[in-house]
Amino acid sequence: MKNKKKLISICLAIILILVIVIVLFVIIRKNSRGNIEKQIEIQEIAQPRETDVIIKGTKEKPIKSKGFEVTNIEIFKTTETSLIVKATVVNKSSKAVNGFFIEIGLFDKEGKQVTKIAQNYTKKIKPGKSYVLDASVVGLKAIKDITSAKLLKIEKEKN
């Protein structure tokens, strides 16, 4: 009977040690995976990325609308379900404006709108000065289908 109790105690101790080792292994692996993802993210920020989609509104051929000029619209696909849209908005009017509202549509190869970016910028922009729109979109299932973008709307803030 004593030998049986010792054997059971030893087995329980071994099982307890195995459980502790497994838990520690999972925790360490999870932390190292998070660090790897952070390192990749830092590398992506540090290294200039190549644009996935470039829109026709460039410095050579800007999109002009209502006293604004929109150039350098770029789409960067960051993951399978997220992207970043960047664009430069220049106040081409002769007066300072108290911000603007902009909408940029993202389209698939058939010209069907997948989603749109809308942003309300509320700070004053002097004539000739610019603002770089930097908007993120997450949770898109059809991100791989996006092939183009179009300026849908841009309006000056009304005072």
PDB file of N, CA, C and O in Angstrom, residues 85-151:
ATOM      1  N   VAL A  85      -4.337  54.555 -47.045  1.00  0.00           N
ATOM      2  CA  VAL A  85      -4.481  55.447 -48.195  1.00  0.00           C
ATOM      3  C   VAL A  85      -3.820  56.770 -47.831  1.00  0.00           C
ATOM      4  O   VAL A  85      -4.105  57.345 -46.784  1.00  0.00           O
ATOM      5  N   LYS A  86      -2.919  57.226 -48.707  1.00  0.00           N
ATOM      6  CA  LYS A  86      -2.249  58.513 -48.499  1.00  0.00           C
ATOM      7  C   LYS A  86      -2.539  59.387 -49.706  1.00  0.00           C
ATOM      8  O   LYS A  86      -2.587  58.910 -50.830  1.00  0.00           O
ATOM      9  N   ALA A  87      -2.733  60.679 -49.446  1.00  0.00           N
ATOM     10  CA  ALA A  87      -2.949  61.644 -50.522  1.00  0.00           C
ATOM     11  C   ALA A  87      -2.520  63.014 -50.022  1.00  0.00           C
ATOM     12  O   ALA A  87      -2.629  63.324 -48.834  1.00  0.00           O
ATOM     13  N   THR A  88      -2.047  63.837 -50.937  1.00  0.00           N
ATOM     14  CA  THR A  88      -1.670  65.208 -50.597  1.00  0.00           C
ATOM     15  C   THR A  88      -2.767  66.142 -51.089  1.00  0.00           C
ATOM     16  O   THR A  88      -3.144  66.101 -52.253  1.00  0.00           O
ATOM     17  N   VAL A  89      -3.285  66.959 -50.167  1.00  0.00           N
ATOM     18  CA  VAL A  89      -4.337  67.925 -50.496  1.00  0.00           C
ATOM     19  C   VAL A  89      -3.736  69.321 -50.344  1.00  0.00           C
ATOM     20  O   VAL A  89      -3.236  69.671 -49.277  1.00  0.00           O
ATOM     21  N   VAL A  90      -3.786  70.116 -51.427  1.00  0.00           N
ATOM     22  CA  VAL A  90      -3.191  71.455 -51.436  1.00  0.00           C
ATOM     23  C   VAL A  90      -4.294  72.498 -51.581  1.00  0.00           C
ATOM     24  O   VAL A  90      -5.183  72.353 -52.426  1.00  0.00           O
ATOM     25  N   ASN A  91      -4.243  73.550 -50.758  1.00  0.00           N
ATOM     26  CA  ASN A  91      -5.176  74.667 -50.878  1.00  0.00           C
ATOM     27  C   ASN A  91      -4.683  75.547 -52.021  1.00  0.00           C
ATOM     28  O   ASN A  91      -3.713  76.275 -51.889  1.00  0.00           O
ATOM     29  N   LYS A  92      -5.364  75.504 -53.155  1.00  0.00           N
ATOM     30  CA  LYS A  92      -4.969  76.279 -54.332  1.00  0.00           C
ATOM     31  C   LYS A  92      -5.730  77.606 -54.429  1.00  0.00           C
ATOM     32  O   LYS A  92      -5.517  78.366 -55.362  1.00  0.00           O
ATOM     33  N   SER A  93      -6.602  77.862 -53.458  1.00  0.00           N
ATOM     34  CA  SER A  93      -7.342  79.125 -53.486  1.00  0.00           C
ATOM     35  C   SER A  93      -6.453  80.261 -52.973  1.00  0.00           C
ATOM     36  O   SER A  93      -5.368  80.026 -52.444  1.00  0.00           O
ATOM     37  N   SER A  94      -6.934  81.483 -53.093  1.00  0.00           N
ATOM     38  CA  SER A  94      -6.158  82.642 -52.647  1.00  0.00           C
ATOM     39  C   SER A  94      -6.416  82.987 -51.174  1.00  0.00           C
ATOM     40  O   SER A  94      -5.817  83.906 -50.640  1.00  0.00           O
ATOM     41  N   LYS A  95      -7.314  82.242 -50.529  1.00  0.00           N
ATOM     42  CA  LYS A  95      -7.652  82.501 -49.126  1.00  0.00           C
ATOM     43  C   LYS A  95      -7.399  81.257 -48.284  1.00  0.00           C
ATOM     44  O   LYS A  95      -7.472  80.132 -48.776  1.00  0.00           O
ATOM     45  N   ALA A  96      -7.148  81.481 -47.006  1.00  0.00           N
ATOM     46  CA  ALA A  96      -7.014  80.362 -46.071  1.00  0.00           C
ATOM     47  C   ALA A  96      -8.383  79.708 -45.895  1.00  0.00           C
ATOM     48  O   ALA A  96      -9.405  80.385 -45.922  1.00  0.00           O
ATOM     49  N   VAL A  97      -8.389  78.399 -45.753  1.00  0.00           N
ATOM     50  CA  VAL A  97      -9.637  77.678 -45.505  1.00  0.00           C
ATOM     51  C   VAL A  97      -9.553  77.027 -44.133  1.00  0.00           C
ATOM     52  O   VAL A  97      -8.479  76.648 -43.671  1.00  0.00           O
ATOM     53  N   ASN A  98     -10.698  76.925 -43.493  1.00  0.00           N
ATOM     54  CA  ASN A  98     -10.760  76.333 -42.159  1.00  0.00           C
ATOM     55  C   ASN A  98     -11.033  74.838 -42.245  1.00  0.00           C
ATOM     56  O   ASN A  98     -11.941  74.323 -41.615  1.00  0.00           O
ATOM     57  N   GLY A  99     -10.272  74.143 -43.061  1.00  0.00           N
ATOM     58  CA  GLY A  99     -10.410  72.700 -43.186  1.00  0.00           C
ATOM     59  C   GLY A  99     -11.222  72.301 -44.398  1.00  0.00           C
ATOM     60  O   GLY A  99     -11.661  73.126 -45.197  1.00  0.00           O
ATOM     61  N   PHE A 100     -11.431  70.981 -44.529  1.00  0.00           N
ATOM     62  CA  PHE A 100     -12.161  70.437 -45.664  1.00  0.00           C
ATOM     63  C   PHE A 100     -12.682  69.048 -45.321  1.00  0.00           C
ATOM     64  O   PHE A 100     -12.267  68.419 -44.355  1.00  0.00           O
ATOM     65  N   PHE A 101     -13.601  68.575 -46.144  1.00  0.00           N
ATOM     66  CA  PHE A 101     -14.125  67.219 -46.055  1.00  0.00           C
ATOM     67  C   PHE A 101     -13.764  66.531 -47.362  1.00  0.00           C
ATOM     68  O   PHE A 101     -14.000  67.074 -48.439  1.00  0.00           O
ATOM     69  N   ILE A 102     -13.184  65.337 -47.284  1.00  0.00           N
ATOM     70  CA  ILE A 102     -12.769  64.611 -48.489  1.00  0.00           C
ATOM     71  C   ILE A 102     -13.278  63.177 -48.442  1.00  0.00           C
ATOM     72  O   ILE A 102     -13.332  62.576 -47.378  1.00  0.00           O
ATOM     73  N   GLU A 103     -13.672  62.673 -49.607  1.00  0.00           N
ATOM     74  CA  GLU A 103     -14.058  61.274 -49.772  1.00  0.00           C
ATOM     75  C   GLU A 103     -13.293  60.701 -50.953  1.00  0.00           C
ATOM     76  O   GLU A 103     -13.285  61.295 -52.032  1.00  0.00           O
ATOM     77  N   ILE A 104     -12.662  59.565 -50.731  1.00  0.00           N
ATOM     78  CA  ILE A 104     -11.963  58.861 -51.798  1.00  0.00           C
ATOM     79  C   ILE A 104     -12.561  57.464 -51.880  1.00  0.00           C
ATOM     80  O   ILE A 104     -12.624  56.751 -50.879  1.00  0.00           O
ATOM     81  N   GLY A 105     -13.026  57.081 -53.068  1.00  0.00           N
ATOM     82  CA  GLY A 105     -13.599  55.749 -53.277  1.00  0.00           C
ATOM     83  C   GLY A 105     -12.539  54.772 -53.737  1.00  0.00           C
ATOM     84  O   GLY A 105     -11.645  55.126 -54.503  1.00  0.00           O
ATOM     85  N   LEU A 106     -12.625  53.540 -53.256  1.00  0.00           N
ATOM     86  CA  LEU A 106     -11.710  52.475 -53.674  1.00  0.00           C
ATOM     87  C   LEU A 106     -12.513  51.465 -54.487  1.00  0.00           C
ATOM     88  O   LEU A 106     -13.567  51.002 -54.054  1.00  0.00           O
ATOM     89  N   PHE A 107     -12.008  51.118 -55.667  1.00  0.00           N
ATOM     90  CA  PHE A 107     -12.762  50.336 -56.635  1.00  0.00           C
ATOM     91  C   PHE A 107     -12.034  49.064 -57.047  1.00  0.00           C
ATOM     92  O   PHE A 107     -10.806  48.997 -57.008  1.00  0.00           O
ATOM     93  N   ASP A 108     -12.816  48.062 -57.506  1.00  0.00           N
ATOM     94  CA  ASP A 108     -12.226  46.838 -58.036  1.00  0.00           C
ATOM     95  C   ASP A 108     -11.988  46.999 -59.538  1.00  0.00           C
ATOM     96  O   ASP A 108     -12.259  48.061 -60.105  1.00  0.00           O
ATOM     97  N   LYS A 109     -11.504  45.953 -60.190  1.00  0.00           N
ATOM     98  CA  LYS A 109     -11.137  46.071 -61.605  1.00  0.00           C
ATOM     99  C   LYS A 109     -12.347  46.284 -62.513  1.00  0.00           C
ATOM    100  O   LYS A 109     -12.205  46.785 -63.622  1.00  0.00           O
ATOM    101  N   GLU A 110     -13.555  45.939 -62.057  1.00  0.00           N
ATOM    102  CA  GLU A 110     -14.756  46.191 -62.857  1.00  0.00           C
ATOM    103  C   GLU A 110     -15.337  47.582 -62.627  1.00  0.00           C
ATOM    104  O   GLU A 110     -16.337  47.946 -63.209  1.00  0.00           O
ATOM    105  N   GLY A 111     -14.712  48.356 -61.738  1.00  0.00           N
ATOM    106  CA  GLY A 111     -15.181  49.708 -61.451  1.00  0.00           C
ATOM    107  C   GLY A 111     -16.238  49.764 -60.362  1.00  0.00           C
ATOM    108  O   GLY A 111     -16.824  50.811 -60.101  1.00  0.00           O
ATOM    109  N   LYS A 112     -16.471  48.664 -59.673  1.00  0.00           N
ATOM    110  CA  LYS A 112     -17.448  48.618 -58.580  1.00  0.00           C
ATOM    111  C   LYS A 112     -16.766  49.104 -57.300  1.00  0.00           C
ATOM    112  O   LYS A 112     -15.664  48.673 -56.965  1.00  0.00           O
ATOM    113  N   GLN A 113     -17.449  50.002 -56.584  1.00  0.00           N
ATOM    114  CA  GLN A 113     -16.872  50.555 -55.354  1.00  0.00           C
ATOM    115  C   GLN A 113     -16.842  49.499 -54.262  1.00  0.00           C
ATOM    116  O   GLN A 113     -17.855  48.908 -53.917  1.00  0.00           O
ATOM    117  N   VAL A 114     -15.649  49.275 -53.701  1.00  0.00           N
ATOM    118  CA  VAL A 114     -15.470  48.315 -52.616  1.00  0.00           C
ATOM    119  C   VAL A 114     -15.706  48.994 -51.273  1.00  0.00           C
ATOM    120  O   VAL A 114     -16.388  48.478 -50.399  1.00  0.00           O
ATOM    121  N   THR A 115     -15.136  50.199 -51.111  1.00  0.00           N
ATOM    122  CA  THR A 115     -15.310  50.990 -49.894  1.00  0.00           C
ATOM    123  C   THR A 115     -14.914  52.428 -50.193  1.00  0.00           C
ATOM    124  O   THR A 115     -14.505  52.737 -51.298  1.00  0.00           O
ATOM    125  N   LYS A 116     -15.053  53.278 -49.207  1.00  0.00           N
ATOM    126  CA  LYS A 116     -14.588  54.651 -49.377  1.00  0.00           C
ATOM    127  C   LYS A 116     -13.955  55.154 -48.093  1.00  0.00           C
ATOM    128  O   LYS A 116     -14.264  54.685 -47.006  1.00  0.00           O
ATOM    129  N   ILE A 117     -13.059  56.104 -48.275  1.00  0.00           N
ATOM    130  CA  ILE A 117     -12.375  56.772 -47.179  1.00  0.00           C
ATOM    131  C   ILE A 117     -13.012  58.144 -47.058  1.00  0.00           C
ATOM    132  O   ILE A 117     -13.132  58.856 -48.053  1.00  0.00           O
ATOM    133  N   ALA A 118     -13.399  58.523 -45.876  1.00  0.00           N
ATOM    134  CA  ALA A 118     -13.938  59.866 -45.651  1.00  0.00           C
ATOM    135  C   ALA A 118     -13.195  60.471 -44.469  1.00  0.00           C
ATOM    136  O   ALA A 118     -12.991  59.813 -43.453  1.00  0.00           O
ATOM    137  N   GLN A 119     -12.770  61.723 -44.643  1.00  0.00           N
ATOM    138  CA  GLN A 119     -12.058  62.374 -43.547  1.00  0.00           C
ATOM    139  C   GLN A 119     -12.424  63.853 -43.511  1.00  0.00           C
ATOM    140  O   GLN A 119     -12.546  64.503 -44.550  1.00  0.00           O
ATOM    141  N   ASN A 120     -12.617  64.342 -42.298  1.00  0.00           N
ATOM    142  CA  ASN A 120     -12.932  65.745 -42.077  1.00  0.00           C
ATOM    143  C   ASN A 120     -11.724  66.384 -41.403  1.00  0.00           C
ATOM    144  O   ASN A 120     -11.404  66.068 -40.267  1.00  0.00           O
ATOM    145  N   TYR A 121     -11.037  67.265 -42.125  1.00  0.00           N
ATOM    146  CA  TYR A 121      -9.867  67.958 -41.589  1.00  0.00           C
ATOM    147  C   TYR A 121     -10.321  69.335 -41.148  1.00  0.00           C
ATOM    148  O   TYR A 121     -10.907  70.078 -41.930  1.00  0.00           O
ATOM    149  N   THR A 122     -10.076  69.701 -39.888  1.00  0.00           N
ATOM    150  CA  THR A 122     -10.662  70.923 -39.338  1.00  0.00           C
ATOM    151  C   THR A 122      -9.674  72.049 -39.070  1.00  0.00           C
ATOM    152  O   THR A 122     -10.079  73.108 -38.622  1.00  0.00           O
ATOM    153  N   LYS A 123      -8.409  71.859 -39.343  1.00  0.00           N
ATOM    154  CA  LYS A 123      -7.438  72.927 -39.081  1.00  0.00           C
ATOM    155  C   LYS A 123      -7.322  73.866 -40.275  1.00  0.00           C
ATOM    156  O   LYS A 123      -7.607  73.500 -41.401  1.00  0.00           O
ATOM    157  N   LYS A 124      -6.868  75.075 -39.989  1.00  0.00           N
ATOM    158  CA  LYS A 124      -6.726  76.102 -41.025  1.00  0.00           C
ATOM    159  C   LYS A 124      -5.575  75.747 -41.965  1.00  0.00           C
ATOM    160  O   LYS A 124      -4.507  75.331 -41.526  1.00  0.00           O
ATOM    161  N   ILE A 125      -5.823  75.930 -43.262  1.00  0.00           N
ATOM    162  CA  ILE A 125      -4.790  75.704 -44.271  1.00  0.00           C
ATOM    163  C   ILE A 125      -4.628  76.995 -45.069  1.00  0.00           C
ATOM    164  O   ILE A 125      -5.571  77.469 -45.704  1.00  0.00           O
ATOM    165  N   LYS A 126      -3.435  77.552 -45.030  1.00  0.00           N
ATOM    166  CA  LYS A 126      -3.150  78.793 -45.750  1.00  0.00           C
ATOM    167  C   LYS A 126      -3.050  78.511 -47.253  1.00  0.00           C
ATOM    168  O   LYS A 126      -2.812  77.368 -47.658  1.00  0.00           O
ATOM    169  N   PRO A 127      -3.209  79.551 -48.072  1.00  0.00           N
ATOM    170  CA  PRO A 127      -3.088  79.362 -49.520  1.00  0.00           C
ATOM    171  C   PRO A 127      -1.738  78.754 -49.899  1.00  0.00           C
ATOM    172  O   PRO A 127      -0.698  79.148 -49.374  1.00  0.00           O
ATOM    173  N   GLY A 128      -1.772  77.755 -50.767  1.00  0.00           N
ATOM    174  CA  GLY A 128      -0.552  77.101 -51.223  1.00  0.00           C
ATOM    175  C   GLY A 128      -0.011  76.041 -50.283  1.00  0.00           C
ATOM    176  O   GLY A 128       0.896  75.301 -50.630  1.00  0.00           O
ATOM    177  N   LYS A 129      -0.554  75.952 -49.088  1.00  0.00           N
ATOM    178  CA  LYS A 129      -0.077  74.957 -48.119  1.00  0.00           C
ATOM    179  C   LYS A 129      -0.803  73.633 -48.353  1.00  0.00           C
ATOM    180  O   LYS A 129      -1.890  73.580 -48.928  1.00  0.00           O
ATOM    181  N   SER A 130      -0.209  72.548 -47.842  1.00  0.00           N
ATOM    182  CA  SER A 130      -0.790  71.227 -48.085  1.00  0.00           C
ATOM    183  C   SER A 130      -0.993  70.444 -46.798  1.00  0.00           C
ATOM    184  O   SER A 130      -0.449  70.774 -45.748  1.00  0.00           O
ATOM    185  N   TYR A 131      -1.792  69.407 -46.929  1.00  0.00           N
ATOM    186  CA  TYR A 131      -2.074  68.469 -45.850  1.00  0.00           C
ATOM    187  C   TYR A 131      -1.937  67.075 -46.446  1.00  0.00           C
ATOM    188  O   TYR A 131      -2.417  66.814 -47.552  1.00  0.00           O
ATOM    189  N   VAL A 132      -1.266  66.175 -45.727  1.00  0.00           N
ATOM    190  CA  VAL A 132      -1.141  64.802 -46.206  1.00  0.00           C
ATOM    191  C   VAL A 132      -2.164  63.940 -45.475  1.00  0.00           C
ATOM    192  O   VAL A 132      -2.081  63.742 -44.265  1.00  0.00           O
ATOM    193  N   LEU A 133      -3.135  63.474 -46.234  1.00  0.00           N
ATOM    194  CA  LEU A 133      -4.150  62.558 -45.716  1.00  0.00           C
ATOM    195  C   LEU A 133      -3.487  61.205 -45.512  1.00  0.00           C
ATOM    196  O   LEU A 133      -2.773  60.722 -46.385  1.00  0.00           O
ATOM    197  N   ASP A 134      -3.699  60.608 -44.359  1.00  0.00           N
ATOM    198  CA  ASP A 134      -3.125  59.307 -44.038  1.00  0.00           C
ATOM    199  C   ASP A 134      -4.215  58.530 -43.305  1.00  0.00           C
ATOM    200  O   ASP A 134      -4.369  58.666 -42.100  1.00  0.00           O
ATOM    201  N   ALA A 135      -4.992  57.746 -44.051  1.00  0.00           N
ATOM    202  CA  ALA A 135      -6.138  57.051 -43.474  1.00  0.00           C
ATOM    203  C   ALA A 135      -5.954  55.542 -43.551  1.00  0.00           C
ATOM    204  O   ALA A 135      -5.429  55.022 -44.542  1.00  0.00           O
ATOM    205  N   SER A 136      -6.386  54.856 -42.516  1.00  0.00           N
ATOM    206  CA  SER A 136      -6.311  53.393 -42.473  1.00  0.00           C
ATOM    207  C   SER A 136      -7.701  52.796 -42.628  1.00  0.00           C
ATOM    208  O   SER A 136      -8.676  53.338 -42.120  1.00  0.00           O
ATOM    209  N   VAL A 137      -7.754  51.674 -43.307  1.00  0.00           N
ATOM    210  CA  VAL A 137      -8.993  50.912 -43.442  1.00  0.00           C
ATOM    211  C   VAL A 137      -8.666  49.501 -42.977  1.00  0.00           C
ATOM    212  O   VAL A 137      -7.696  48.902 -43.431  1.00  0.00           O
ATOM    213  N   VAL A 138      -9.483  48.973 -42.071  1.00  0.00           N
ATOM    214  CA  VAL A 138      -9.265  47.620 -41.569  1.00  0.00           C
ATOM    215  C   VAL A 138     -10.545  46.802 -41.709  1.00  0.00           C
ATOM    216  O   VAL A 138     -11.630  47.340 -41.802  1.00  0.00           O
ATOM    217  N   GLY A 139     -10.378  45.505 -41.742  1.00  0.00           N
ATOM    218  CA  GLY A 139     -11.520  44.599 -41.775  1.00  0.00           C
ATOM    219  C   GLY A 139     -12.164  44.437 -43.142  1.00  0.00           C
ATOM    220  O   GLY A 139     -13.318  44.043 -43.235  1.00  0.00           O
ATOM    221  N   LEU A 140     -11.437  44.718 -44.204  1.00  0.00           N
ATOM    222  CA  LEU A 140     -11.986  44.561 -45.556  1.00  0.00           C
ATOM    223  C   LEU A 140     -11.729  43.147 -46.051  1.00  0.00           C
ATOM    224  O   LEU A 140     -10.596  42.695 -46.082  1.00  0.00           O
ATOM    225  N   LYS A 141     -12.783  42.465 -46.464  1.00  0.00           N
ATOM    226  CA  LYS A 141     -12.609  41.120 -46.996  1.00  0.00           C
ATOM    227  C   LYS A 141     -12.160  41.160 -48.446  1.00  0.00           C
ATOM    228  O   LYS A 141     -11.483  40.272 -48.913  1.00  0.00           O
ATOM    229  N   ALA A 142     -12.528  42.206 -49.181  1.00  0.00           N
ATOM    230  CA  ALA A 142     -12.229  42.292 -50.613  1.00  0.00           C
ATOM    231  C   ALA A 142     -11.012  43.160 -50.904  1.00  0.00           C
ATOM    232  O   ALA A 142     -10.911  43.732 -51.975  1.00  0.00           O
ATOM    233  N   ILE A 143     -10.087  43.234 -49.978  1.00  0.00           N
ATOM    234  CA  ILE A 143      -8.933  44.123 -50.157  1.00  0.00           C
ATOM    235  C   ILE A 143      -8.088  43.743 -51.373  1.00  0.00           C
ATOM    236  O   ILE A 143      -7.571  44.601 -52.069  1.00  0.00           O
ATOM    237  N   LYS A 144      -7.990  42.451 -51.656  1.00  0.00           N
ATOM    238  CA  LYS A 144      -7.179  42.021 -52.796  1.00  0.00           C
ATOM    239  C   LYS A 144      -7.792  42.449 -54.121  1.00  0.00           C
ATOM    240  O   LYS A 144      -7.115  42.500 -55.140  1.00  0.00           O
ATOM    241  N   ASP A 145      -9.085  42.790 -54.116  1.00  0.00           N
ATOM    242  CA  ASP A 145      -9.771  43.197 -55.338  1.00  0.00           C
ATOM    243  C   ASP A 145      -9.571  44.673 -55.674  1.00  0.00           C
ATOM    244  O   ASP A 145      -9.868  45.095 -56.783  1.00  0.00           O
ATOM    245  N   ILE A 146      -9.089  45.468 -54.734  1.00  0.00           N
ATOM    246  CA  ILE A 146      -8.957  46.912 -54.962  1.00  0.00           C
ATOM    247  C   ILE A 146      -7.831  47.171 -55.955  1.00  0.00           C
ATOM    248  O   ILE A 146      -6.692  46.776 -55.742  1.00  0.00           O
ATOM    249  N   THR A 147      -8.197  47.858 -57.051  1.00  0.00           N
ATOM    250  CA  THR A 147      -7.210  48.144 -58.091  1.00  0.00           C
ATOM    251  C   THR A 147      -7.120  49.626 -58.419  1.00  0.00           C
ATOM    252  O   THR A 147      -6.206  50.037 -59.113  1.00  0.00           O
ATOM    253  N   SER A 148      -8.085  50.430 -57.942  1.00  0.00           N
ATOM    254  CA  SER A 148      -8.040  51.854 -58.257  1.00  0.00           C
ATOM    255  C   SER A 148      -8.769  52.665 -57.199  1.00  0.00           C
ATOM    256  O   SER A 148      -9.482  52.117 -56.366  1.00  0.00           O
ATOM    257  N   ALA A 149      -8.573  53.969 -57.279  1.00  0.00           N
ATOM    258  CA  ALA A 149      -9.239  54.892 -56.366  1.00  0.00           C
ATOM    259  C   ALA A 149      -9.651  56.121 -57.148  1.00  0.00           C
ATOM    260  O   ALA A 149      -9.115  56.403 -58.219  1.00  0.00           O
ATOM    261  N   LYS A 150     -10.621  56.837 -56.604  1.00  0.00           N
ATOM    262  CA  LYS A 150     -11.136  58.024 -57.286  1.00  0.00           C
ATOM    263  C   LYS A 150     -11.563  59.039 -56.235  1.00  0.00           C
ATOM    264  O   LYS A 150     -12.136  58.679 -55.210  1.00  0.00           O
ATOM    265  N   LEU A 151     -11.256  60.308 -56.494  1.00  0.00           N
ATOM    266  CA  LEU A 151     -11.719  61.373 -55.615  1.00  0.00           C
ATOM    267  C   LEU A 151     -13.224  61.516 -55.816  1.00  0.00           C
ATOM    268  O   LEU A 151     -13.682  61.824 -56.910  1.00  0.00           O
TER     269      LEU A 151
END
